[in-house]
Amino acid sequence: MVGFVTLIPALCRSFTRSPRVVLGFLLTVLVIILTPRVKMDDINLHYRFLNWRRRIRDVRAVRFQERYKRMLKNGDTLSYQGNSDEVGCYVAPRPLSKGNCYFEVTIMDTGVRGTIAVGLVPQFYKLDHQPGWLPQSVAYHADDGKLYDGNPVGQQFGPKCNRGDRIGCGIYCDTIEAGLTTVFFTKNGKEVGSLVFPAAAEGLFPAIGMHSLGEEVRLDLQAEWDMEEADSIMMVDSHEDDWGRLYDIRVTGTLLEYVGKGKSILDVGLAQARQPLSTRCHYFEVEIVDAGEKCYIALGLARRDYPKNRHPGWSQGSVAYHADDGKIFHGSGVGEPFGPRCIEGDIMGCGIMFPRDYILDGEDDIDEWDTLEVLPRQGEGRIQNILYLNDEEEEEEEEEGGELDQEHDGRKVMVFFTRNGKLMGRREVVVPPGGFYPTVGMLSSGEKVKVDLHPLSG
């Protein structure tokens, strides 16, 4: 203020020379003096808010931006664009949340190797690694059916996936506790399995990995999966009560999965049906879903008290057809050449041709089975009506002079085996006390079979 007072004489002298300049100066000074300080603070605060909002918008643009490498994205289709030496990876723009807790990938083309991975990763996951290989990531891999949980070495988890299959991944939001959540995977709408997984602070982002030429998928980040509906379907389709004995084998509906060590012949996994074959249910089938490491899968019949650590066919009171070598084992650890080897996708069948007067444990008289025809589920072959042996067949078998089973003084029957609907051969055996029970054996990691104990029903 003192300085301003000293300027007054000078302003008066200037006023006589250029009054307009002086008046403009005085008006400026007056505006500065009269404008409240709070108004200037409001203006500064407004500009600060605009800058802050602009920065948030920029951060959100970066956060909610999909990231991918060595992939071509065309709408909802992703295709591998690398040279098969390097991984291609896609990470979705937003993590799974309570309102969007599931997504699906449909395999359009498996390419050269089918090395397609579906899973969850942190936000800034390295795009030159498959989902599941690095820490804080998990994925289900289509080519080997393994689960990769932050490690480049996977563990057996589910079936392999091929062209046309849908792989889904989701989280149970109501299980989040102490930084953990339950992650689950599905194949074609049915749950394969789940695991408890650490929930990252920024969330878990859907991710797809590819690693060979020609691989292509269709992505649906808005897919829905009804857990209650899936559970009810599994309850309806559950056949766990059909099995009387299960050793180192896990049952999920009609699927049997080997969960043993698979290190020696003592690690046999055994599944034995609750009911024996009879004239009303004389045949069953097994489809090899996954051959595992060695395809040590055996299909046959065994007595009720059969040893749990022995493949069917190895010990007395049993007979079986083995997939890995195509041999038949009949109460001995040494098999005989019988039929072709069986691989993934093959359907192996086993049944009994009962004599016409055969009755087991008070079984009712036979009626509609007299004209039964066994129809294979796959293949062009057709199994003839072999429920009962006629006199000519009995004479023919006696002339062939098959080795008879003398371990029990029971009724003789003819056991037969099929492969993809075609009859592979027969073996005459003696039924042990209590009957012959459908029995499946497995012995190497990753083996899975789908069993139909009543393929002729309906």
Coordinates of C-alpha atoms in Angstrom, one line a residue:
M1 CA 0.0 0.0 0.0
V2 CA 2.9 2.4 0.8
G3 CA 4.4 1.8 -2.6
F4 CA 1.1 2.6 -4.2
V5 CA 0.8 5.9 -2.3
T6 CA 4.3 6.9 -3.6
L7 CA 3.0 6.3 -7.2
I8 CA 0.2 8.9 -6.9
P9 CA 2.3 12.1 -7.7
A10 CA 3.7 10.2 -10.8
L11 CA 0.2 9.2 -11.9
C12 CA -1.1 12.7 -11.6
R13 CA 1.7 14.0 -13.8
S14 CA 1.0 11.2 -16.3
F15 CA -2.7 11.8 -16.3
T16 CA -2.2 15.2 -17.9
R17 CA -0.2 13.6 -20.7
S18 CA -2.2 10.3 -21.4
P19 CA -5.3 10.0 -19.3
R20 CA -6.5 6.7 -20.9
V21 CA -3.4 4.8 -19.9
V22 CA -3.6 5.9 -16.3
L23 CA -7.4 5.1 -16.1
G24 CA -6.7 1.6 -17.4
F25 CA -4.0 1.1 -14.8
L26 CA -6.2 2.2 -12.0
L27 CA -9.1 0.0 -13.1
T28 CA -6.8 -3.1 -13.1
V29 CA -5.6 -2.2 -9.6
L30 CA -9.1 -1.8 -8.5
V31 CA -10.2 -5.3 -9.8
I32 CA -7.3 -6.9 -8.0
I33 CA -8.1 -5.2 -4.8
L34 CA -11.8 -5.9 -4.9
T35 CA -11.7 -9.6 -6.1
P36 CA -12.0 -11.9 -3.1
R37 CA -9.2 -14.3 -2.5
V38 CA -11.6 -17.3 -2.3
K39 CA -12.6 -16.8 -5.9
M40 CA -9.0 -17.3 -7.0
D41 CA -8.7 -20.4 -5.0
D42 CA -11.9 -21.8 -6.6
I43 CA -10.5 -21.2 -10.0
N44 CA -7.3 -23.0 -9.2
L45 CA -9.2 -25.9 -7.6
H46 CA -11.4 -26.2 -10.7
Y47 CA -8.3 -26.5 -13.0
R48 CA -6.7 -29.0 -10.6
F49 CA -9.9 -31.1 -10.7
L50 CA -9.9 -31.1 -14.5
N51 CA -6.3 -32.2 -14.6
W52 CA -7.0 -34.9 -12.0
R53 CA -10.0 -36.2 -14.0
R54 CA -8.0 -36.3 -17.2
R55 CA -5.3 -38.3 -15.5
I56 CA -7.8 -40.8 -14.2
R57 CA -9.3 -41.2 -17.7
D58 CA -5.8 -41.9 -19.1
V59 CA -5.1 -44.5 -16.4
R60 CA -8.5 -46.2 -17.0
A61 CA -7.8 -46.3 -20.7
V62 CA -4.5 -48.2 -20.0
R63 CA -6.1 -50.5 -17.5
F64 CA -9.1 -51.5 -19.5
Q65 CA -7.3 -52.2 -22.7
E66 CA -6.9 -55.8 -24.0
R67 CA -3.4 -56.9 -24.7
Y68 CA -2.2 -59.6 -27.1
K69 CA 1.0 -60.6 -28.9
R70 CA 1.5 -62.9 -31.9
M71 CA -2.2 -63.1 -32.4
L72 CA -4.7 -61.7 -34.8
K73 CA -8.0 -60.6 -33.3
N74 CA -10.9 -60.3 -35.7
G75 CA -14.1 -59.6 -33.7
D76 CA -14.4 -62.4 -31.2
T77 CA -11.9 -64.7 -33.0
L78 CA -8.3 -65.1 -32.0
S79 CA -5.8 -66.8 -34.3
Y80 CA -2.1 -67.6 -33.8
Q81 CA 0.3 -65.5 -35.9
G82 CA 3.7 -66.6 -34.7
N83 CA 6.1 -69.1 -36.1
S84 CA 5.5 -71.9 -33.6
D85 CA 8.8 -71.1 -31.9
E86 CA 7.3 -68.4 -29.6
V87 CA 4.1 -68.3 -27.5
G88 CA 1.2 -66.0 -28.4
C89 CA -0.9 -64.7 -25.6
Y90 CA -4.1 -62.7 -25.1
V91 CA -5.2 -60.9 -21.9
A92 CA -8.7 -59.5 -21.6
P93 CA -9.2 -55.8 -20.7
R94 CA -11.1 -56.5 -17.5
P95 CA -10.8 -59.1 -14.7
L96 CA -13.4 -61.5 -13.7
S97 CA -15.8 -60.0 -11.1
K98 CA -19.0 -60.8 -9.2
G99 CA -21.1 -59.6 -12.1
N100 CA -19.0 -61.4 -14.8
C101 CA -17.4 -64.4 -13.2
Y102 CA -17.0 -66.8 -16.2
F103 CA -15.9 -66.9 -19.8
E104 CA -15.6 -69.5 -22.5
V105 CA -13.4 -70.3 -25.5
T106 CA -14.5 -72.5 -28.4
I107 CA -11.7 -74.2 -30.3
M108 CA -12.3 -73.5 -34.0
D109 CA -9.0 -75.1 -35.2
T110 CA -6.4 -77.0 -33.2
G111 CA -3.7 -76.2 -35.8
V112 CA -0.5 -78.2 -35.8
R113 CA -0.3 -79.2 -32.2
G114 CA -3.4 -77.9 -30.5
T115 CA -1.3 -76.1 -27.8
I116 CA -4.2 -73.9 -26.7
A117 CA -4.4 -72.7 -23.0
V118 CA -7.3 -71.1 -21.2
G119 CA -7.0 -69.5 -17.8
L120 CA -6.5 -66.5 -15.6
V121 CA -3.5 -64.3 -15.2
P122 CA -2.5 -61.0 -13.4
Q123 CA -3.1 -57.8 -15.3
F124 CA 0.4 -57.2 -16.8
Y125 CA 1.2 -60.9 -17.5
K126 CA 4.1 -61.5 -19.9
L127 CA 2.7 -62.1 -23.3
D128 CA 5.4 -64.5 -24.4
H129 CA 4.4 -67.2 -21.9
Q130 CA 1.5 -69.6 -21.8
P131 CA -1.1 -68.9 -19.1
G132 CA -0.3 -71.0 -16.1
W133 CA 3.5 -71.1 -16.7
L134 CA 4.3 -68.0 -14.5
P135 CA 3.5 -67.3 -10.9
Q136 CA 0.0 -66.0 -10.0
S137 CA -1.5 -67.6 -13.1
V138 CA -3.4 -70.8 -13.8
A139 CA -4.7 -72.5 -16.9
Y140 CA -6.2 -75.6 -18.4
H141 CA -4.2 -76.8 -21.5
A142 CA -6.2 -78.4 -24.4
D143 CA -3.3 -80.5 -25.9
D144 CA -2.6 -82.6 -22.8
G145 CA -5.6 -82.0 -20.5
K146 CA -3.2 -80.8 -17.8
L147 CA -3.5 -78.0 -15.3
Y148 CA -0.7 -75.5 -15.1
D149 CA -0.6 -73.6 -11.8
G150 CA 2.2 -71.1 -11.9
N151 CA 4.6 -73.7 -13.2
P152 CA 5.8 -74.9 -16.6
V153 CA 5.3 -78.5 -15.5
G154 CA 1.6 -79.4 -15.5
Q155 CA -0.4 -82.0 -13.6
Q156 CA -3.1 -84.3 -14.8
F157 CA -6.5 -82.6 -14.5
G158 CA -9.0 -83.3 -17.2
P159 CA -9.6 -84.7 -20.7
K160 CA -7.8 -83.4 -23.8
C161 CA -9.8 -80.9 -25.9
N162 CA -10.2 -80.9 -29.7
R163 CA -11.8 -78.9 -32.4
G164 CA -15.4 -77.9 -31.5
D165 CA -14.9 -78.3 -27.7
R166 CA -15.7 -75.4 -25.4
I167 CA -13.3 -74.7 -22.5
G168 CA -14.7 -72.5 -19.8
C169 CA -13.1 -70.8 -16.8
G170 CA -14.6 -69.0 -13.9
I171 CA -14.4 -68.1 -10.2
Y172 CA -16.8 -68.7 -7.3
C173 CA -17.1 -65.1 -6.0
D174 CA -18.7 -66.2 -2.7
T175 CA -15.5 -68.2 -1.8
I176 CA -13.2 -65.2 -1.7
E177 CA -11.7 -65.3 1.8
A178 CA -8.3 -64.1 3.0
G179 CA -7.2 -63.4 -0.5
L180 CA -8.2 -66.8 -1.9
T181 CA -10.8 -67.8 -4.4
T182 CA -11.9 -71.0 -6.1
V183 CA -11.1 -71.2 -9.8
F184 CA -13.0 -73.8 -11.8
F185 CA -12.7 -75.1 -15.4
T186 CA -15.4 -76.7 -17.6
K187 CA -15.4 -78.6 -20.9
N188 CA -18.6 -78.4 -23.0
G189 CA -20.6 -77.0 -20.1
K190 CA -19.6 -79.6 -17.5
E191 CA -17.2 -78.9 -14.7
V192 CA -13.8 -80.6 -15.0
G193 CA -12.4 -79.6 -11.7
S194 CA -11.4 -76.7 -9.5
L195 CA -8.7 -75.4 -7.2
V196 CA -8.2 -72.8 -4.5
F197 CA -6.1 -69.9 -6.0
P198 CA -4.7 -66.6 -4.6
A199 CA -6.8 -63.7 -5.7
A200 CA -4.6 -60.8 -6.9
A201 CA -5.4 -57.3 -5.7
E202 CA -6.1 -56.1 -9.2
G203 CA -8.1 -59.2 -10.0
L204 CA -7.7 -62.2 -12.3
F205 CA -7.8 -61.5 -16.0
P206 CA -9.1 -64.1 -18.7
A207 CA -6.2 -65.2 -20.8
I208 CA -5.7 -67.5 -23.9
G209 CA -2.4 -68.9 -25.0
M210 CA -1.4 -70.5 -28.4
H211 CA 1.8 -72.0 -29.6
S212 CA 1.5 -73.6 -33.1
L213 CA 0.4 -72.6 -36.6
G214 CA -3.3 -72.7 -37.5
E215 CA -4.7 -72.5 -34.0
E216 CA -7.8 -70.5 -33.7
V217 CA -10.5 -69.9 -31.1
R218 CA -13.7 -67.9 -30.6
L219 CA -13.8 -66.0 -27.3
D220 CA -16.9 -65.2 -25.3
L221 CA -16.1 -63.0 -22.3
Q222 CA -19.8 -62.6 -21.5
A223 CA -20.6 -66.4 -21.3
E224 CA -22.8 -67.7 -18.5
W225 CA -22.6 -70.9 -16.6
D226 CA -25.4 -72.0 -14.3
M227 CA -23.7 -73.8 -11.4
E228 CA -27.0 -75.0 -10.0
E229 CA -28.1 -76.4 -13.3
A230 CA -24.8 -78.1 -13.8
D231 CA -24.9 -79.6 -10.3
S232 CA -28.4 -81.0 -11.0
I233 CA -27.3 -82.5 -14.2
M234 CA -24.3 -84.1 -12.5
M235 CA -26.6 -85.5 -9.8
V236 CA -29.0 -87.0 -12.4
D237 CA -26.1 -88.4 -14.4
S238 CA -24.1 -89.7 -11.4
H239 CA -23.5 -93.4 -11.5
E240 CA -21.3 -93.6 -8.4
D241 CA -23.7 -96.1 -6.7
D242 CA -23.1 -98.5 -9.6
W243 CA -19.6 -99.2 -8.3
G244 CA -19.1 -101.5 -5.3
R245 CA -15.3 -101.1 -5.1
L246 CA -13.1 -98.2 -6.2
Y247 CA -9.3 -98.2 -5.5
D248 CA -7.1 -95.3 -6.8
I249 CA -9.9 -94.5 -9.3
R250 CA -12.1 -91.4 -9.1
V251 CA -15.6 -91.5 -10.5
T252 CA -17.4 -88.5 -12.0
G253 CA -20.7 -89.5 -13.5
T254 CA -19.7 -92.2 -16.0
L255 CA -16.1 -91.1 -16.2
L256 CA -13.4 -93.2 -14.4
E257 CA -10.1 -91.5 -13.8
Y258 CA -6.9 -93.2 -12.6
V259 CA -5.4 -91.2 -9.6
G260 CA -2.8 -93.7 -8.4
K261 CA 1.0 -93.4 -8.4
G262 CA 1.5 -95.5 -11.6
K263 CA 5.1 -96.4 -10.5
S264 CA 4.8 -100.2 -10.3
I265 CA 2.5 -103.1 -10.9
L266 CA 1.3 -102.8 -7.3
D267 CA -0.2 -99.4 -8.2
V268 CA -3.2 -100.8 -10.1
G269 CA -6.4 -98.8 -9.9
L270 CA -9.5 -101.0 -9.8
A271 CA -13.1 -100.3 -10.3
Q272 CA -15.6 -103.1 -9.8
A273 CA -19.4 -102.8 -10.4
R274 CA -21.8 -103.4 -7.6
Q275 CA -23.9 -106.0 -9.5
P276 CA -22.6 -109.0 -11.5
L277 CA -23.6 -109.7 -15.1
S278 CA -26.7 -111.6 -15.6
T279 CA -29.1 -112.8 -18.3
R280 CA -30.9 -109.4 -18.0
C281 CA -27.7 -107.4 -18.1
H282 CA -25.0 -109.4 -19.8
Y283 CA -22.8 -106.8 -21.5
F284 CA -21.0 -103.6 -20.7
E285 CA -18.7 -101.2 -22.6
V286 CA -15.8 -98.9 -21.9
E287 CA -14.7 -95.9 -24.1
I288 CA -11.1 -94.8 -23.8
V289 CA -11.3 -91.1 -23.2
D290 CA -7.6 -90.6 -22.5
A291 CA -5.0 -93.3 -23.0
G292 CA -2.7 -91.6 -20.5
E293 CA 1.0 -92.4 -20.5
K294 CA 0.9 -96.1 -21.3
C295 CA -2.7 -97.1 -21.9
Y296 CA -2.5 -99.8 -19.3
I297 CA -6.3 -100.2 -19.3
A298 CA -7.9 -103.6 -18.8
L299 CA -11.6 -104.5 -19.3
G300 CA -13.0 -107.8 -18.0
L301 CA -14.8 -109.8 -15.3
A302 CA -13.7 -110.8 -11.9
R303 CA -14.9 -112.4 -8.7
R304 CA -16.3 -110.2 -6.0
D305 CA -13.4 -110.5 -3.7
Y306 CA -10.8 -109.9 -6.4
P307 CA -7.5 -108.4 -5.1
K308 CA -7.5 -104.6 -5.4
N309 CA -3.9 -104.3 -6.6
R310 CA -4.2 -106.8 -9.5
H311 CA -5.3 -106.0 -13.0
P312 CA -8.4 -108.0 -14.0
G313 CA -7.2 -111.2 -15.7
W314 CA -4.0 -111.5 -13.7
S315 CA -5.4 -113.6 -10.8
Q316 CA -7.7 -116.6 -10.6
G317 CA -11.4 -115.9 -10.9
S318 CA -11.0 -113.2 -13.6
V319 CA -10.6 -112.8 -17.4
A320 CA -9.8 -109.5 -19.2
Y321 CA -8.8 -107.9 -22.5
H322 CA -5.9 -105.5 -22.1
A323 CA -5.8 -102.4 -24.3
D324 CA -2.0 -101.8 -24.3
D325 CA -1.0 -105.1 -25.9
G326 CA -4.3 -106.6 -27.2
K327 CA -3.8 -109.7 -25.2
I328 CA -6.3 -111.7 -23.1
F329 CA -5.4 -112.6 -19.6
H330 CA -7.2 -115.5 -17.9
G331 CA -6.2 -116.1 -14.3
S332 CA -2.6 -115.6 -15.1
G333 CA 0.0 -112.8 -15.3
V334 CA 1.0 -114.1 -18.8
G335 CA -1.4 -113.0 -21.6
E336 CA -2.1 -114.6 -24.9
P337 CA -2.5 -112.8 -28.3
F338 CA -6.2 -112.1 -28.7
G339 CA -7.0 -108.9 -30.6
P340 CA -5.7 -105.5 -31.8
R341 CA -4.4 -102.9 -29.3
C342 CA -6.8 -100.2 -28.3
I343 CA -6.2 -96.5 -28.3
E344 CA -7.9 -93.3 -27.3
G345 CA -11.4 -93.2 -28.8
D346 CA -11.8 -97.0 -29.0
I347 CA -14.8 -98.7 -27.3
M348 CA -14.1 -102.0 -25.7
G349 CA -16.9 -104.3 -24.7
C350 CA -17.3 -107.4 -22.6
G351 CA -20.2 -109.8 -22.1
I352 CA -21.3 -113.3 -21.3
M353 CA -23.1 -115.7 -23.5
F354 CA -25.3 -117.6 -21.0
P355 CA -26.7 -121.1 -21.6
R356 CA -30.5 -121.0 -22.1
D357 CA -31.2 -122.6 -18.7
Y358 CA -28.8 -120.4 -16.8
I359 CA -30.2 -118.8 -13.6
L360 CA -27.9 -116.9 -11.3
D361 CA -29.0 -116.2 -7.7
G362 CA -32.7 -116.7 -8.2
E363 CA -32.8 -114.7 -11.4
D364 CA -36.2 -114.5 -13.0
D365 CA -37.2 -116.4 -16.2
I366 CA -36.0 -114.9 -19.4
D367 CA -38.5 -113.2 -21.6
E368 CA -37.7 -110.3 -24.0
W369 CA -34.0 -111.2 -24.2
D370 CA -34.6 -114.1 -26.5
T371 CA -34.6 -111.9 -29.5
L372 CA -32.1 -109.3 -28.3
E373 CA -29.6 -107.8 -30.7
V374 CA -26.5 -106.0 -29.3
L375 CA -26.0 -102.7 -31.3
P376 CA -22.6 -101.0 -31.1
R377 CA -22.5 -97.3 -30.3
Q378 CA -19.8 -96.6 -32.8
G379 CA -18.3 -98.1 -35.9
E380 CA -19.9 -100.0 -38.7
G381 CA -19.6 -103.4 -37.2
R382 CA -22.7 -105.1 -35.7
I383 CA -22.7 -107.7 -32.9
Q384 CA -24.9 -110.6 -33.6
N385 CA -27.4 -112.0 -31.1
I386 CA -25.0 -113.9 -28.8
L387 CA -26.9 -113.8 -25.5
Y388 CA -27.4 -117.5 -25.7
L389 CA -25.4 -120.3 -27.3
N390 CA -27.3 -122.7 -29.5
D391 CA -26.4 -126.4 -29.7
E392 CA -24.3 -126.0 -32.8
E393 CA -22.2 -123.3 -31.2
E394 CA -21.7 -125.4 -28.1
E395 CA -20.5 -128.4 -30.2
E396 CA -18.2 -126.1 -32.2
E397 CA -16.6 -124.7 -29.1
E398 CA -16.1 -128.2 -27.6
E399 CA -14.4 -129.3 -30.8
E400 CA -12.1 -126.3 -30.6
G401 CA -11.0 -127.7 -27.2
G402 CA -10.6 -124.4 -25.3
E403 CA -8.8 -124.7 -22.0
L404 CA -11.4 -125.0 -19.2
D405 CA -11.2 -123.2 -15.9
Q406 CA -11.0 -125.8 -13.1
E407 CA -10.6 -123.4 -10.2
H408 CA -14.3 -123.6 -9.2
D409 CA -16.9 -126.3 -9.7
G410 CA -19.3 -123.7 -11.2
R411 CA -21.3 -123.3 -14.4
K412 CA -19.4 -122.8 -17.6
V413 CA -20.2 -119.7 -19.7
M414 CA -18.7 -118.1 -22.8
V415 CA -17.1 -114.7 -22.2
F416 CA -16.8 -112.5 -25.3
F417 CA -15.0 -109.2 -26.0
T418 CA -15.7 -106.5 -28.6
R419 CA -13.8 -103.6 -30.0
N420 CA -15.8 -100.7 -31.7
G421 CA -18.8 -103.0 -32.1
K422 CA -16.9 -105.9 -33.7
L423 CA -16.5 -109.3 -31.9
M424 CA -12.8 -109.9 -31.1
G425 CA -13.1 -113.4 -29.7
R426 CA -14.4 -115.6 -26.9
R427 CA -13.1 -117.5 -23.9
E428 CA -14.9 -120.3 -22.0
V429 CA -14.7 -119.8 -18.3
V430 CA -16.3 -121.1 -15.1
V431 CA -18.4 -118.6 -13.2
P432 CA -17.1 -118.1 -9.6
P433 CA -19.5 -118.2 -6.6
G434 CA -21.5 -115.1 -6.6
G435 CA -21.0 -114.3 -10.3
F436 CA -18.8 -112.3 -12.5
Y437 CA -18.6 -108.6 -11.8
P438 CA -17.7 -106.0 -14.5
T439 CA -14.2 -104.8 -13.6
V440 CA -11.9 -102.1 -15.0
G441 CA -8.2 -101.7 -14.3
M442 CA -5.9 -98.8 -14.9
L443 CA -2.2 -98.3 -14.2
S444 CA -0.6 -95.2 -15.8
S445 CA -1.0 -91.5 -15.2
G446 CA -3.7 -89.7 -17.1
E447 CA -5.9 -92.7 -18.0
K448 CA -9.6 -92.0 -18.2
V449 CA -12.4 -94.1 -19.5
K450 CA -16.2 -93.6 -19.8
V451 CA -18.1 -96.7 -18.7
D452 CA -21.6 -97.7 -19.7
L453 CA -22.7 -100.6 -17.5
H454 CA -26.1 -100.8 -19.3
P455 CA -25.5 -100.0 -23.0
L456 CA -28.5 -102.1 -24.0
S457 CA -31.1 -100.4 -21.8
G458 CA -33.7 -98.2 -23.5

